[in-house]
Tab-separated table of C-alpha atoms in Angstrom:
chain	number	residue	atom	x	y	z
I	1	UNK	CA	82.319	118.182	125.629
I	2	UNK	CA	82.545	118.093	121.816
I	3	UNK	CA	85.741	116.711	120.370
I	4	UNK	CA	88.088	119.327	118.839
I	5	UNK	CA	88.092	119.365	115.054
I	6	UNK	CA	90.982	117.601	113.361
I	7	UNK	CA	93.549	119.934	111.808
I	8	UNK	CA	93.158	120.157	108.046
I	9	UNK	CA	95.862	120.472	105.387
I	10	UNK	CA	94.289	122.345	102.454
I	11	UNK	CA	97.634	122.746	100.714
I	12	UNK	CA	98.018	119.012	100.058
I	13	UNK	CA	95.516	118.531	97.237
I	14	UNK	CA	92.254	119.744	95.728
I	15	UNK	CA	90.400	117.206	97.847
I	16	UNK	CA	91.972	118.569	101.014
I	17	UNK	CA	91.125	122.130	99.941
I	18	UNK	CA	87.519	121.062	99.275
I	19	UNK	CA	87.301	119.694	102.816
I	20	UNK	CA	88.851	122.797	104.339
I	21	UNK	CA	86.462	125.089	102.443
I	22	UNK	CA	83.527	122.942	103.511
I	23	UNK	CA	84.501	123.272	107.157
I	24	UNK	CA	85.075	127.035	106.828
I	25	UNK	CA	81.683	127.676	105.241
I	26	UNK	CA	79.934	125.356	107.696
I	27	UNK	CA	81.511	126.966	110.742
I	28	UNK	CA	80.905	130.469	109.393
I	29	UNK	CA	77.211	129.614	109.561
I	30	UNK	CA	77.618	128.283	113.077
I	31	UNK	CA	76.433	124.847	111.980
I	32	UNK	CA	77.448	121.497	113.378
I	33	UNK	CA	77.994	118.540	111.094
I	34	UNK	CA	74.553	117.309	112.139
I	35	UNK	CA	73.002	120.640	111.129
I	36	UNK	CA	74.647	120.496	107.711
I	37	UNK	CA	73.660	116.851	107.242
I	38	UNK	CA	70.023	117.818	107.764
I	39	UNK	CA	70.301	120.216	104.811
I	40	UNK	CA	72.101	118.006	102.276
I	41	UNK	CA	71.745	114.376	101.202
I	42	UNK	CA	74.908	113.236	102.989
I	43	UNK	CA	75.230	111.768	106.484
I	44	UNK	CA	77.093	113.430	109.326
I	45	UNK	CA	79.790	110.721	109.317
I	46	UNK	CA	80.303	111.039	105.580
I	47	UNK	CA	80.568	114.835	105.823
I	48	UNK	CA	83.194	114.493	108.553
I	49	UNK	CA	85.278	112.254	106.321
I	50	UNK	CA	84.885	114.614	103.367
I	51	UNK	CA	86.167	117.500	105.494
I	52	UNK	CA	89.220	115.418	106.387
I	53	UNK	CA	89.717	114.444	102.703
I	54	UNK	CA	89.172	110.782	103.545
I	55	UNK	CA	86.295	110.381	101.084
I	56	UNK	CA	85.674	111.758	97.623
I	57	UNK	CA	82.630	114.085	97.715
I	58	UNK	CA	79.582	112.505	96.026
I	59	UNK	CA	78.814	114.081	92.638
I	60	UNK	CA	75.624	115.831	93.736
I	61	UNK	CA	77.124	117.484	96.832
I	62	UNK	CA	79.182	120.352	95.277
I	63	UNK	CA	76.178	121.984	93.605
I	64	UNK	CA	74.139	121.613	96.807
I	65	UNK	CA	76.900	123.298	98.802
I	66	UNK	CA	77.274	126.136	96.293
I	67	UNK	CA	73.547	126.842	96.540
I	68	UNK	CA	73.366	126.404	100.312
I	69	UNK	CA	76.318	128.690	101.052
I	70	UNK	CA	75.861	130.999	98.034
I	71	UNK	CA	79.488	130.073	97.250
I	72	UNK	CA	79.529	131.254	93.611
I	73	UNK	CA	80.549	127.847	92.202
I	74	UNK	CA	83.584	127.305	94.444
I	75	UNK	CA	82.664	123.736	95.383
I	76	UNK	CA	81.749	122.773	91.821
I	77	UNK	CA	85.116	124.084	90.587
I	78	UNK	CA	87.049	122.309	93.345
I	79	UNK	CA	85.197	119.077	92.653
I	80	UNK	CA	86.249	119.230	88.999
I	81	UNK	CA	89.872	119.478	90.164
I	82	UNK	CA	89.377	116.638	92.653
I	83	UNK	CA	88.283	114.347	89.830
I	84	UNK	CA	91.283	115.203	87.668
I	85	UNK	CA	94.119	115.052	90.128
I	86	UNK	CA	95.931	111.865	91.091
I	87	UNK	CA	95.440	111.140	94.761
I	88	UNK	CA	98.854	111.794	96.355
I	89	UNK	CA	98.810	108.598	98.360
I	90	UNK	CA	96.608	106.267	96.357
I	91	UNK	CA	98.033	102.943	97.472
I	92	UNK	CA	98.177	104.002	101.122
I	93	UNK	CA	94.604	105.221	100.832
I	94	UNK	CA	93.580	101.915	99.259
I	95	UNK	CA	95.089	100.070	102.246
I	96	UNK	CA	93.165	102.283	104.671
I	97	UNK	CA	89.898	101.608	102.864
I	98	UNK	CA	90.630	97.885	102.601
I	99	UNK	CA	91.012	97.743	106.383
I	100	UNK	CA	87.547	99.322	106.754
I	101	UNK	CA	85.806	97.250	104.086
I	102	UNK	CA	83.006	94.841	104.964
I	103	UNK	CA	83.067	93.267	101.487
I	104	UNK	CA	86.209	92.759	99.381
I	105	UNK	CA	86.014	91.453	95.809
I	106	UNK	CA	89.101	91.012	93.665
I	107	UNK	CA	90.185	89.907	90.220
I	108	UNK	CA	93.781	89.036	89.349
I	109	UNK	CA	95.137	87.981	85.986
I	110	UNK	CA	98.671	86.800	86.767
I	111	UNK	CA	99.445	86.344	90.475
I	112	UNK	CA	97.710	85.192	93.630
I	113	UNK	CA	96.248	88.258	95.405
I	114	UNK	CA	98.217	89.484	98.395
I	115	UNK	CA	95.534	88.567	100.918
I	116	UNK	CA	95.841	84.883	99.942
I	117	UNK	CA	99.600	84.501	99.440
I	118	UNK	CA	101.670	82.064	101.469
I	119	UNK	CA	104.941	83.322	102.887
I	120	UNK	CA	107.077	81.296	100.474
I	121	UNK	CA	105.056	82.428	97.449
I	122	UNK	CA	105.136	86.073	98.551
I	123	UNK	CA	108.890	86.018	99.172
I	124	UNK	CA	109.499	84.433	95.757
I	125	UNK	CA	107.319	87.107	94.170
I	126	UNK	CA	109.122	89.926	95.994
I	127	UNK	CA	112.483	88.508	94.974
I	128	UNK	CA	111.405	88.247	91.338
I	129	UNK	CA	110.098	91.818	91.281
I	130	UNK	CA	113.040	93.333	93.192
I	131	UNK	CA	116.039	91.059	92.542
I	132	UNK	CA	118.520	93.530	94.059
I	133	UNK	CA	116.613	94.035	97.307
I	134	UNK	CA	118.401	93.233	100.553
I	135	UNK	CA	117.055	90.365	102.644
I	136	UNK	CA	115.917	92.917	105.232
I	137	UNK	CA	113.727	94.603	102.614
I	138	UNK	CA	112.129	91.281	101.647
I	139	UNK	CA	111.458	90.641	105.352
I	140	UNK	CA	109.840	94.066	105.620
I	141	UNK	CA	107.628	93.479	102.588
I	142	UNK	CA	106.458	90.142	103.980
I	143	UNK	CA	105.702	91.693	107.363
I	144	UNK	CA	103.519	94.301	105.657
I	145	UNK	CA	101.726	91.630	103.637
I	146	UNK	CA	101.142	89.512	106.722
I	147	UNK	CA	99.629	92.525	108.431
I	148	UNK	CA	97.166	92.923	105.562
I	149	UNK	CA	96.233	89.243	105.713
I	150	UNK	CA	95.116	89.640	109.318
I	151	UNK	CA	91.969	91.255	107.874
I	152	UNK	CA	90.620	87.873	106.829
I	153	UNK	CA	90.835	86.533	110.360
I	154	UNK	CA	89.381	89.640	112.004
I	155	UNK	CA	86.308	89.761	114.164
I	156	UNK	CA	84.195	89.942	112.167
I	157	UNK	CA	86.127	89.287	108.959
I	158	UNK	CA	85.008	90.891	105.703
I	159	UNK	CA	83.176	88.844	103.104
I	160	UNK	CA	85.873	88.036	100.560
I	161	UNK	CA	85.619	86.728	97.020
I	162	UNK	CA	88.143	86.557	94.225
I	163	UNK	CA	88.211	85.663	90.555
I	164	UNK	CA	91.531	84.172	89.444
I	165	UNK	CA	92.522	83.888	85.825
I	166	UNK	CA	93.581	80.308	85.073
I	167	UNK	CA	97.088	81.688	84.426
I	168	UNK	CA	97.435	82.359	88.160
I	169	UNK	CA	97.329	78.608	88.830
I	170	UNK	CA	99.969	77.787	86.232
I	171	UNK	CA	102.445	80.659	86.575
I	172	UNK	CA	104.910	79.299	89.113
I	173	UNK	CA	106.832	81.354	91.653
I	174	UNK	CA	109.419	79.639	93.817
I	175	UNK	CA	109.222	76.144	92.334
I	176	UNK	CA	106.795	73.201	92.612
I	177	UNK	CA	106.871	72.899	96.400
I	178	UNK	CA	106.052	76.582	96.843
I	179	UNK	CA	103.248	76.382	94.307
I	180	UNK	CA	101.851	73.208	95.865
I	181	UNK	CA	101.590	74.948	99.225
I	182	UNK	CA	100.071	78.046	97.634
I	183	UNK	CA	97.477	76.132	95.653
I	184	UNK	CA	96.654	74.192	98.808
I	185	UNK	CA	95.870	77.432	100.597
I	186	UNK	CA	93.584	78.460	97.745
I	187	UNK	CA	91.769	75.151	98.089
I	188	UNK	CA	91.246	75.734	101.816
I	189	UNK	CA	89.602	79.085	101.110
I	190	UNK	CA	87.755	78.088	97.946
I	191	UNK	CA	84.386	77.938	99.705
I	192	UNK	CA	84.016	78.967	103.353
I	193	UNK	CA	81.361	80.910	105.269
I	194	UNK	CA	83.222	84.171	104.513
I	195	UNK	CA	85.135	83.493	101.293
I	196	UNK	CA	84.913	81.878	97.903
I	197	UNK	CA	87.169	81.601	94.873
I	198	UNK	CA	86.248	81.398	91.208
I	199	UNK	CA	88.596	80.581	88.340
I	200	UNK	CA	88.167	82.126	84.911
I	201	UNK	CA	89.290	79.464	82.408
I	202	UNK	CA	91.345	80.251	79.315
I	203	UNK	CA	88.402	79.107	77.201
I	204	UNK	CA	86.502	82.273	78.154
I	205	UNK	CA	88.733	84.392	75.938
I	206	UNK	CA	89.194	88.156	76.236
I	207	UNK	CA	87.406	90.452	78.656
I	208	UNK	CA	87.377	94.020	79.989
I	209	UNK	CA	89.681	93.371	82.968
I	210	UNK	CA	92.403	91.422	81.158
I	211	UNK	CA	95.975	92.518	81.801
I	212	UNK	CA	95.636	93.921	85.290
I	213	UNK	CA	93.949	93.464	88.631
I	214	UNK	CA	90.918	94.992	90.298
I	215	UNK	CA	89.789	95.351	93.899
I	216	UNK	CA	86.241	96.392	94.791
I	217	UNK	CA	85.756	97.523	98.376
I	218	UNK	CA	82.385	98.052	100.029
I	219	UNK	CA	82.474	100.106	103.222
I	220	UNK	CA	80.105	99.936	106.172
I	221	UNK	CA	78.339	103.054	104.867
I	222	UNK	CA	77.545	101.226	101.629
I	223	UNK	CA	80.009	103.311	99.618
I	224	UNK	CA	81.990	101.374	97.028
I	225	UNK	CA	85.477	102.192	95.773
I	226	UNK	CA	87.617	100.468	93.169
I	227	UNK	CA	91.366	100.085	92.840
I	228	UNK	CA	92.853	99.171	89.467
I	229	UNK	CA	96.446	98.009	89.293
I	230	UNK	CA	98.793	97.484	86.358
I	231	UNK	CA	102.452	96.458	86.313
I	232	UNK	CA	103.853	99.571	87.979
I	233	UNK	CA	100.936	101.802	88.939
I	234	UNK	CA	97.547	101.802	90.594
I	235	UNK	CA	94.492	104.038	90.377
I	236	UNK	CA	91.942	104.571	93.134
I	237	UNK	CA	88.436	105.186	91.794
I	238	UNK	CA	85.789	106.752	94.021
I	239	UNK	CA	83.624	108.533	91.461
I	240	UNK	CA	80.307	106.689	91.420
I	241	UNK	CA	80.052	106.318	87.636
I	242	UNK	CA	83.591	104.955	87.345
I	243	UNK	CA	83.099	102.496	90.189
I	244	UNK	CA	79.779	101.337	88.727
I	245	UNK	CA	81.521	100.584	85.425
I	246	UNK	CA	84.113	98.422	87.194
I	247	UNK	CA	81.480	96.640	89.281
I	248	UNK	CA	79.599	95.799	86.080
I	249	UNK	CA	82.771	94.409	84.458
I	250	UNK	CA	83.483	92.325	87.571
I	251	UNK	CA	79.917	90.984	87.728
I	252	UNK	CA	80.059	89.915	84.081
I	253	UNK	CA	83.351	88.135	84.731
I	254	UNK	CA	81.961	86.401	87.813
I	255	UNK	CA	78.994	85.176	85.786
I	256	UNK	CA	81.400	83.688	83.219
I	257	UNK	CA	83.817	82.103	85.700
I	258	UNK	CA	83.610	78.587	87.070
I	259	UNK	CA	81.617	77.945	90.238
I	260	UNK	CA	83.575	77.627	93.495
I	261	UNK	CA	83.220	73.826	93.368
I	262	UNK	CA	84.354	73.650	89.742
I	263	UNK	CA	87.155	76.095	90.520
I	264	UNK	CA	88.370	73.942	93.393
I	265	UNK	CA	88.555	70.977	91.028
I	266	UNK	CA	90.696	72.989	88.611
I	267	UNK	CA	92.979	74.155	91.430
I	268	UNK	CA	93.350	70.554	92.575
I	269	UNK	CA	94.195	69.458	89.035
I	270	UNK	CA	96.892	72.153	88.830
I	271	UNK	CA	98.368	70.874	92.102
I	272	UNK	CA	98.432	67.300	90.855
I	273	UNK	CA	100.134	68.364	87.624
I	274	UNK	CA	103.074	69.937	89.462
I	275	UNK	CA	106.305	67.951	89.019
I	276	UNK	CA	107.981	66.253	91.943
I	277	UNK	CA	111.086	68.316	92.690
I	278	UNK	CA	113.107	65.160	93.388
I	279	UNK	CA	111.935	63.383	90.218
I	280	UNK	CA	111.562	65.893	87.417
């Protein structure tokens, strides 16, 4: 028996309304997802996720749907709204996509990315960012971070690469012992069968991603999404042109960064330069 369709919530956002309208028009024709997929350049699985507002519709789909269903521009108009609105749950959505990603690429300018943080480093970071938080809240934040880190030991794990600004190695959280442990973890993951780390030295100068962080996620379907993060906000990018621009900026940075072997040497040098806490 076919599985019942998931309940939709068109009132939540333009993307949800797009998905609900897509299902209504499809079902009014008596078509299955497979039947619709045979008429447009989108797979059945992708269409199912678009109906549930899990994926941003690809740019060419709205016009195809308007023509196919004689919808008088409804899908094109909704798509324009989808592009303009802020996703109501962008960070949560980013976490969902990260868990599905087969390839994760990141750049960070100031702190070690969450997937690579040690417990002591993460707790020091949380405490710095939320100095009034109760201990229970810090425990909760670490538990959430630890859950994310399980991705890298999954079966199979995603391919993971990261570019760290040199500042990440020198900006201490929690004192020398905490940083020594954290830099040691970076060394362990600097070049493995599923991960590598590059460091962008200060000598490189300015670049397009300075001042924030970027995550590029490649899903099993081949779709790529990007997540940009600043001090207090993040933006999920799924529009193909926007993601392509970020991928290009990341690739240029990767080409300018040190090799994994050279990066490991710089990480090791940063470790050795840390003061002994007992003999400042």
